Coordinates of C-alpha atoms in Angstrom, one line a residue:
M19 CA 0.0 0.0 0.0
N20 CA 1.3 3.4 -0.9
T21 CA 1.4 5.9 1.9
I22 CA 2.4 9.5 2.7
K23 CA 4.5 10.4 5.8
V24 CA 3.4 13.4 7.7
N25 CA 6.6 14.8 9.3
S26 CA 7.3 17.6 11.7
P27 CA 8.6 20.6 9.7
F28 CA 10.8 21.5 12.6
D29 CA 12.7 18.3 13.4
G30 CA 11.5 15.9 10.7
S31 CA 10.1 13.4 13.2
L32 CA 7.3 11.2 11.9
I33 CA 3.9 12.3 13.1
Q34 CA 1.7 9.8 11.2
E35 CA 1.7 7.7 8.1
I36 CA -1.5 7.8 6.0
P37 CA -2.6 5.6 3.1
L38 CA -2.6 7.2 -0.3
L39 CA -5.8 6.5 -2.2
D40 CA -5.4 5.0 -5.7
E41 CA -7.4 5.9 -8.8
H42 CA -10.3 3.5 -8.1
Q43 CA -10.7 4.7 -4.5
V44 CA -10.7 8.4 -5.6
E45 CA -13.3 7.5 -8.3
E46 CA -15.4 5.8 -5.6
K47 CA -15.5 8.9 -3.4
L48 CA -16.4 11.2 -6.3
A49 CA -19.1 8.8 -7.4
K50 CA -20.6 8.8 -3.9
A51 CA -20.6 12.6 -3.7
Y52 CA -22.2 12.9 -7.2
A53 CA -24.9 10.3 -6.4
L54 CA -25.7 12.1 -3.2
F55 CA -26.2 15.4 -5.0
Q56 CA -28.4 13.8 -7.7
D57 CA -30.7 12.2 -5.1
R58 CA -32.7 15.1 -3.6
S59 CA -34.4 12.7 -1.2
R60 CA -31.1 12.6 0.7
W61 CA -30.6 16.4 0.8
L62 CA -30.5 17.8 4.3
K63 CA -32.9 20.6 5.3
P64 CA -31.4 23.9 6.5
Y65 CA -32.4 23.2 10.1
E66 CA -30.6 19.8 9.9
R67 CA -27.5 21.4 8.6
V68 CA -27.6 24.0 11.4
A69 CA -27.9 21.3 14.0
I70 CA -24.9 19.4 12.7
L71 CA -22.8 22.6 12.5
E72 CA -23.8 23.7 16.0
K73 CA -22.8 20.3 17.4
T74 CA -19.5 20.5 15.3
K75 CA -18.7 23.9 16.9
A76 CA -19.5 22.6 20.4
I77 CA -17.2 19.6 20.0
M78 CA -14.4 21.8 18.6
Q79 CA -14.7 24.1 21.6
T80 CA -14.0 21.1 23.9
R81 CA -10.9 20.2 21.8
V82 CA -9.1 23.5 21.3
E83 CA -5.8 22.2 22.8
E84 CA -5.9 19.0 20.8
L85 CA -6.6 20.8 17.5
T86 CA -3.9 23.4 18.3
K87 CA -1.3 20.7 18.8
I88 CA -2.3 18.9 15.6
A89 CA -2.1 22.1 13.5
A90 CA 1.2 23.3 15.1
S91 CA 2.9 19.9 14.8
E92 CA 2.0 19.3 11.2
G93 CA 2.2 22.9 9.8
G94 CA 5.0 24.4 11.9
K95 CA 3.0 27.5 12.8
P96 CA 3.9 28.5 16.4
Y97 CA 1.7 27.1 19.1
Q98 CA 0.4 30.6 20.1
D99 CA -0.6 31.4 16.5
S100 CA -2.0 27.9 15.9
K101 CA -4.3 28.4 18.9
V102 CA -5.6 31.6 17.3
E103 CA -6.2 29.7 14.1
V104 CA -8.3 27.1 15.9
L105 CA -10.4 29.8 17.6
R106 CA -10.9 31.4 14.2
A107 CA -11.9 28.1 12.7
I108 CA -14.6 27.7 15.4
N109 CA -15.8 31.2 14.7
G110 CA -15.9 30.3 11.0
V111 CA -18.4 27.5 11.8
Q112 CA -20.5 29.9 13.7
L113 CA -20.4 32.4 10.8
A114 CA -21.7 29.6 8.4
I115 CA -24.5 28.8 10.8
E116 CA -25.6 32.5 10.9
H117 CA -25.4 32.9 7.2
I118 CA -27.6 29.9 6.3
G119 CA -30.6 32.0 7.0
Q120 CA -29.3 34.8 4.8
L121 CA -29.3 32.7 1.6
K122 CA -32.2 34.1 -0.3
G123 CA -33.4 35.2 -3.7
E124 CA -35.4 38.3 -4.6
Q125 CA -38.5 39.4 -6.4
I126 CA -38.1 40.4 -10.0
P127 CA -40.6 43.1 -11.0
M128 CA -43.2 42.1 -13.5
G129 CA -46.1 44.1 -15.1
T130 CA -44.0 47.0 -16.3
T131 CA -44.6 46.0 -20.0
V132 CA -47.7 44.4 -21.6
V133 CA -45.9 41.1 -22.2
S134 CA -45.0 40.8 -18.5
I135 CA -48.5 41.3 -17.0
N136 CA -50.2 38.6 -14.9
R137 CA -46.9 37.2 -13.7
W138 CA -44.9 37.0 -10.4
A139 CA -41.2 36.2 -10.6
F140 CA -38.7 35.2 -7.9
T141 CA -35.2 34.0 -7.7
L142 CA -34.1 31.1 -5.5
R143 CA -30.6 30.0 -4.5
E144 CA -29.7 26.4 -4.8
P145 CA -26.6 24.4 -4.0
I146 CA -24.2 24.4 -6.9
G147 CA -23.3 20.7 -7.0
V148 CA -20.3 18.7 -5.9
V149 CA -17.5 21.0 -4.6
L150 CA -13.9 19.9 -4.9
S151 CA -11.6 21.8 -2.5
I152 CA -7.8 21.6 -2.9
S153 CA -6.0 23.2 0.0
A154 CA -2.7 24.6 1.1
F155 CA -0.5 23.8 4.0
N156 CA -0.2 27.1 5.8
H157 CA -3.5 27.2 7.8
P158 CA -4.4 23.5 7.9
L159 CA -7.5 23.8 10.1
N160 CA -8.8 27.2 9.1
L161 CA -8.5 26.6 5.4
A162 CA -10.3 23.3 5.8
V163 CA -13.1 25.1 7.6
H164 CA -13.2 27.7 4.8
Q165 CA -13.4 25.0 2.1
I166 CA -15.6 22.4 3.8
I167 CA -18.0 24.2 6.0
P168 CA -19.5 26.7 3.5
A169 CA -20.2 23.8 1.1
F170 CA -22.0 21.8 3.6
A171 CA -23.8 24.8 5.0
V172 CA -25.4 25.5 1.6
G173 CA -26.3 21.9 1.2
T174 CA -23.8 20.5 -1.3
P175 CA -21.4 17.6 -1.0
V176 CA -17.7 18.4 -0.7
I177 CA -14.5 16.6 -1.3
I178 CA -11.3 18.0 0.1
K179 CA -7.8 17.2 -0.9
P180 CA -5.6 18.8 1.8
A181 CA -1.9 19.5 1.3
T182 CA -0.1 16.2 1.7
S183 CA 2.3 17.8 4.2
T184 CA -0.6 18.9 6.4
P185 CA -3.6 16.6 6.1
L186 CA -4.3 15.8 9.7
S187 CA -6.3 18.9 10.6
A188 CA -8.7 18.4 7.7
I189 CA -9.1 14.7 8.6
E190 CA -9.8 15.7 12.2
L191 CA -12.4 18.3 11.2
V192 CA -14.4 15.8 9.1
K193 CA -14.2 13.2 12.0
I194 CA -15.7 15.8 14.3
M195 CA -18.4 16.6 11.8
K196 CA -19.3 12.9 11.6
E197 CA -19.3 12.7 15.4
A198 CA -21.7 15.7 15.2
G199 CA -24.1 13.7 13.0
L200 CA -22.9 14.3 9.5
P201 CA -24.3 11.6 7.2
E202 CA -22.0 9.6 4.9
D203 CA -20.7 11.2 1.7
W204 CA -21.4 14.8 2.6
A205 CA -17.7 15.6 3.4
Q206 CA -14.9 13.3 2.3
V207 CA -11.2 13.7 2.6
V208 CA -9.1 12.4 -0.3
I209 CA -5.4 11.9 0.2
C210 CA -4.1 11.2 -3.3
N211 CA -1.3 12.1 -5.7
R212 CA -1.4 15.1 -8.1
Q213 CA -2.6 13.1 -11.1
N214 CA -5.6 11.7 -9.3
A215 CA -6.4 15.2 -8.0
E216 CA -6.2 16.6 -11.5
N217 CA -8.5 13.8 -12.7
M218 CA -11.1 15.0 -10.3
V219 CA -10.6 18.6 -11.3
K220 CA -11.3 17.7 -15.0
D221 CA -14.3 15.5 -14.2
S222 CA -17.7 16.9 -15.4
R223 CA -19.3 15.8 -12.1
I224 CA -17.4 18.5 -10.3
N225 CA -19.5 21.7 -10.3
Y226 CA -17.2 24.0 -8.3
L227 CA -13.4 24.0 -7.6
S228 CA -12.0 25.8 -4.6
F229 CA -8.2 26.0 -4.9
I230 CA -5.7 27.5 -2.5
G231 CA -2.1 27.3 -3.5
S232 CA 0.4 28.4 -6.1
A233 CA -0.6 30.4 -9.1
E234 CA 1.2 28.1 -11.5
V235 CA -0.8 25.1 -10.4
G236 CA -4.1 27.0 -9.9
W237 CA -4.2 28.6 -13.3
N238 CA -3.2 25.4 -15.0
L239 CA -6.0 23.5 -13.2
R240 CA -8.5 26.2 -14.2
S241 CA -7.7 25.6 -17.9
K242 CA -8.6 21.9 -17.4
L243 CA -12.1 22.4 -15.8
S244 CA -15.0 20.8 -17.5
P245 CA -17.4 23.3 -19.3
G246 CA -19.6 25.0 -16.8
T247 CA -17.5 24.3 -13.7
R248 CA -17.0 27.4 -11.7
C249 CA -14.0 28.1 -9.5
A250 CA -12.3 30.2 -6.9
L251 CA -8.5 30.4 -7.0
E252 CA -6.6 31.9 -4.1
H253 CA -2.9 32.5 -4.9
G254 CA -0.2 34.5 -3.3
G255 CA 0.7 38.1 -3.5
S256 CA 3.8 40.3 -2.9
A257 CA 2.1 42.6 -0.4
P258 CA 3.2 46.2 -0.8
V259 CA 3.1 48.6 2.0
I260 CA 3.6 52.4 1.9
V261 CA 4.9 54.2 5.0
E262 CA 4.5 58.0 4.8
A263 CA 6.8 60.4 6.7
D264 CA 4.0 61.2 9.1
A265 CA 3.3 57.6 10.1
D266 CA 3.3 56.7 13.8
L267 CA 6.2 54.3 13.9
S268 CA 5.3 53.1 17.4
Q269 CA 2.3 51.5 15.8
T270 CA 3.6 50.9 12.3
V271 CA 6.7 48.9 13.1
P272 CA 5.2 46.3 15.4
A273 CA 2.3 45.8 13.0
L274 CA 4.6 45.3 10.0
A275 CA 6.9 43.0 12.0
K276 CA 3.9 40.8 12.8
G277 CA 2.6 40.9 9.3
G278 CA 6.0 40.1 7.8
F279 CA 7.3 37.4 10.1
Y280 CA 4.0 35.7 11.2
H281 CA 4.2 32.0 10.4
A282 CA 7.7 32.6 9.0
G283 CA 6.2 34.7 6.2
Q284 CA 4.3 31.7 4.8
V285 CA 1.1 33.6 4.3
C286 CA -0.4 34.7 1.0
V287 CA -0.7 38.3 2.2
S288 CA 2.5 38.5 4.3
V289 CA 4.2 42.0 4.4
Q290 CA 7.0 41.8 1.8
R291 CA 7.6 45.1 0.0
V292 CA 7.7 48.1 2.3
Y293 CA 8.1 51.5 0.6
V294 CA 9.3 54.0 3.3
H295 CA 9.6 57.8 2.9
E296 CA 13.2 58.8 2.7
N297 CA 12.9 61.2 5.6
I298 CA 12.2 58.4 8.1
I299 CA 13.7 55.3 6.5
E300 CA 16.7 55.1 8.8
E301 CA 14.6 55.4 11.9
F302 CA 12.0 52.9 10.5
T303 CA 14.6 50.4 9.5
A304 CA 16.4 50.6 12.8
Q305 CA 13.2 49.9 14.7
L306 CA 12.1 47.1 12.4
V307 CA 15.6 45.4 12.8
A308 CA 15.4 45.7 16.6
K309 CA 11.9 44.1 16.5
A310 CA 13.0 41.3 14.1
N311 CA 16.1 40.5 16.2
S312 CA 13.9 40.2 19.3
L313 CA 11.7 37.5 17.8
H314 CA 12.0 34.0 19.3
V315 CA 12.7 31.5 16.5
G316 CA 12.4 27.7 17.0
D317 CA 10.2 24.8 18.0
P318 CA 6.6 25.6 17.1
M319 CA 5.4 23.6 20.1
D320 CA 7.1 25.9 22.5
P321 CA 4.6 28.5 23.6
K322 CA 7.4 31.2 23.6
T323 CA 8.2 30.7 19.9
E324 CA 7.1 33.5 17.6
V325 CA 8.6 32.3 14.3
G326 CA 8.7 28.6 13.5
P327 CA 10.2 26.6 10.6
L328 CA 9.5 26.7 6.9
I329 CA 7.3 23.8 5.7
Q330 CA 10.1 22.0 3.9
T331 CA 13.9 22.1 4.0
Y332 CA 14.1 22.9 0.3
E333 CA 12.1 26.1 1.1
V334 CA 14.9 27.2 3.4
D335 CA 17.3 26.6 0.6
R336 CA 15.2 28.6 -1.8
V337 CA 14.8 31.6 0.6
E338 CA 18.6 31.5 1.2
Q339 CA 19.3 31.6 -2.5
W340 CA 16.9 34.5 -3.1
V341 CA 18.4 36.5 -0.3
N342 CA 21.9 35.8 -1.6
E343 CA 20.9 36.8 -5.1
A344 CA 19.5 40.1 -3.8
V345 CA 22.7 40.9 -2.0
T346 CA 24.8 40.2 -5.1
K347 CA 22.6 42.7 -6.9
G348 CA 23.1 45.4 -4.2
A349 CA 20.7 44.8 -1.4
K350 CA 22.0 45.4 2.1
I351 CA 21.2 42.9 4.9
M352 CA 20.1 44.9 7.9
C353 CA 19.5 41.7 10.0
G354 CA 19.2 38.0 9.5
G355 CA 20.2 36.7 6.1
K356 CA 21.2 33.2 7.3
R357 CA 19.7 29.9 8.1
I358 CA 19.5 28.9 11.7
S359 CA 19.1 25.2 10.9
D360 CA 17.9 23.0 8.1
T361 CA 14.4 24.0 8.8
C362 CA 14.5 27.6 10.2
Y363 CA 15.6 30.9 8.7
Q364 CA 16.4 34.1 10.5
P365 CA 13.9 36.9 10.3
T366 CA 15.5 39.0 7.6
V367 CA 15.3 42.7 6.6
L368 CA 16.8 43.7 3.3
L369 CA 17.4 47.4 2.4
N370 CA 16.8 48.5 -1.2
P371 CA 16.9 45.3 -3.2
D372 CA 17.2 45.7 -6.9
S373 CA 13.8 45.8 -8.6
E374 CA 14.8 42.9 -10.8
S375 CA 15.8 40.5 -7.9
K376 CA 13.5 37.7 -7.1
V377 CA 12.6 39.1 -3.7
S378 CA 11.3 42.2 -5.5
Q379 CA 9.6 40.3 -8.3
H380 CA 8.0 37.3 -6.7
E381 CA 6.3 36.1 -3.5
V382 CA 9.1 35.2 -1.1
F383 CA 6.9 33.1 1.2
G384 CA 9.5 33.2 3.9
P385 CA 10.6 35.5 6.8
V386 CA 12.0 38.2 4.6
V387 CA 10.9 41.9 4.5
C388 CA 12.3 44.2 1.9
V389 CA 12.5 48.0 2.6
Y390 CA 12.8 50.6 -0.2
A391 CA 13.2 54.3 0.0
Y392 CA 11.0 56.7 -1.9
S393 CA 10.6 60.5 -2.0
K394 CA 7.2 61.0 -3.6
L395 CA 4.0 59.1 -2.9
Q396 CA 3.2 58.6 -6.6
D397 CA 6.5 56.9 -7.1
A398 CA 5.7 54.5 -4.2
V399 CA 2.3 53.8 -5.6
N400 CA 3.7 53.1 -9.1
R401 CA 6.3 50.7 -7.7
A402 CA 3.7 49.0 -5.5
N403 CA 1.5 48.4 -8.6
S404 CA 4.4 47.3 -10.8
L405 CA 3.8 43.5 -10.4
P406 CA 1.1 41.4 -11.9
L407 CA 0.4 40.1 -8.4
A408 CA -2.5 42.0 -6.7
F409 CA -3.9 40.9 -3.3
Q410 CA -3.9 42.9 -0.1
S411 CA -1.8 46.1 0.4
A412 CA -1.5 48.9 3.0
I413 CA -0.6 52.5 3.7
F414 CA 0.5 54.0 7.0
T415 CA -0.2 57.8 7.3
S416 CA -1.8 60.3 9.6
N417 CA -3.3 62.2 6.6
L418 CA -6.7 61.0 5.6
D419 CA -6.5 62.6 2.1
V420 CA -3.2 60.7 1.5
A421 CA -4.7 57.5 2.7
M422 CA -7.7 57.9 0.4
D423 CA -5.5 58.7 -2.5
A424 CA -3.5 55.5 -2.0
V425 CA -6.7 53.4 -1.5
N426 CA -7.9 54.7 -4.9
Q427 CA -4.7 54.1 -6.7
L428 CA -3.3 50.9 -5.3
N429 CA -4.2 47.8 -7.4
A430 CA -5.3 45.5 -4.7
S431 CA -8.4 43.5 -3.7
A432 CA -8.1 45.2 -0.2
V433 CA -6.2 48.2 1.1
M434 CA -5.5 48.4 4.9
V435 CA -5.0 51.9 6.3
N436 CA -2.6 51.9 9.3
D437 CA -2.7 48.1 9.5
H438 CA -0.6 45.3 8.1
T439 CA -1.5 43.5 4.9
A440 CA -2.1 40.2 6.7
F441 CA -5.1 41.5 8.6
R442 CA -8.2 39.3 8.1
V443 CA -11.5 38.4 9.7
D444 CA -13.4 35.6 8.3
W445 CA -16.6 37.4 7.5
M446 CA -14.9 39.9 5.1
P447 CA -14.3 39.3 1.4
F448 CA -10.9 37.8 0.8
G449 CA -9.2 36.9 -2.5
G450 CA -6.6 38.0 -5.0
R451 CA -7.1 39.7 -8.4
D452 CA -5.1 39.6 -11.6
T453 CA -2.6 36.7 -11.3
S454 CA -3.2 36.4 -7.6
G455 CA -6.6 34.7 -8.0
I456 CA -10.2 34.8 -9.1
G457 CA -13.4 34.5 -7.0
M458 CA -13.9 35.5 -3.4
G459 CA -13.4 33.8 -0.1
G460 CA -14.7 34.6 3.4
I461 CA -17.3 32.3 4.9
P462 CA -20.5 34.2 3.6
Y463 CA -18.9 35.0 0.3
S464 CA -17.9 31.4 -0.3
M465 CA -21.4 30.3 0.6
H466 CA -22.8 32.6 -2.0
E467 CA -20.4 31.3 -4.6
M468 CA -21.2 27.7 -3.9
T469 CA -24.9 28.4 -4.8
R470 CA -26.5 29.3 -8.0
E471 CA -29.7 31.2 -8.9
K472 CA -32.9 29.7 -10.3
L473 CA -35.7 31.9 -11.6
M474 CA -39.3 31.0 -11.0
V475 CA -42.0 32.8 -13.0
I476 CA -45.7 32.3 -12.1
K477 CA -48.4 33.2 -14.6
S478 CA -51.9 33.6 -13.4
K479 CA -54.9 35.4 -14.8
V480 CA -55.8 36.6 -11.3
L481 CA -52.6 38.6 -10.9

């Protein structure tokens, strides 16, 4: 039997070995999900879904510590941040419960023309069909919640393929849902290789693809979708931040340090490119360096750890190569710049990397923050908008007019004013634009996307 080994990203120790499903087993799971959707007698009523989700939430609340340790051990996110993720995940279930009652259609006016008299018209929202969710490693429980719970909440079967490096949280979530009364085939975890995952993506029985991961893989999968299959793709960004001369550095620096080094920078909206006004760049950089140097790096299971390992050792190699390339092209290492071990890399601040270096052109997805000097706001905006990546961005300033000017000009799906780019709550819309993605996440927004409209027109001579 083929298996995958789930190892600790910190020390490589084996956590669990899981069977890898073959082509026939994957087909069986897809067939079950499709058969369930086709048989309306098996569909769950909204109140039944609410009851299961309420029980799911209640069980999760009793297992916060267990879920935290699972997420931290398999994903490497520090214990303190993994606990926050678990609490977010529980709140995500609550958001889905609340939004079930908000899924509604609307009346379409009739009688405004002769041909439309004697009619009433209403739209209804129906579950879209079988949802296939392909997930990333960096938030193993919360991403599973965002890709499983909305689908079930709207009444559609869901198959999730979690990242093979971090499948345990998704498996545990589905176990808890079954303990809460989830009937068979509504939520299934598929641990399989890429080819079998791609086969599912291409299958006409899939009505909706939710993909979180690299742009290269996501856009390639989108091109292989069956006609009519809708999708949401969430890829990475290269989050630009503008810091004006009037910014309050006592608030700005801690926020950007958190946004840049949280989960060792392995977040799709991590602070990466920081454009700082030339009048304050020395002071800003000195404070950011002091903050970076104070961060505790190490074992994610240690409650004191603030920055954990990268998910794989080859990611440490890549980050090291990118930083070295930036230095050869003129960047100055203000702090960090070296690996601590095979799995951990120092929180690193680079000053004025060349615009053509990889750290300036691509998503680093590591604990590296690049600082660039600018003199005029328009120059900073232009440089922030210079990449095809477009996700969340930010500006720090005490001037409301400057803030609004930046919000209007920055090419981003969201602009944070006086907050870091990694800010998120789970009821807000969340997703990239341009090469950073398509479609919108966030619990209520995903629920909307996982339904489709049906129009009903009633003709009566008494109307």
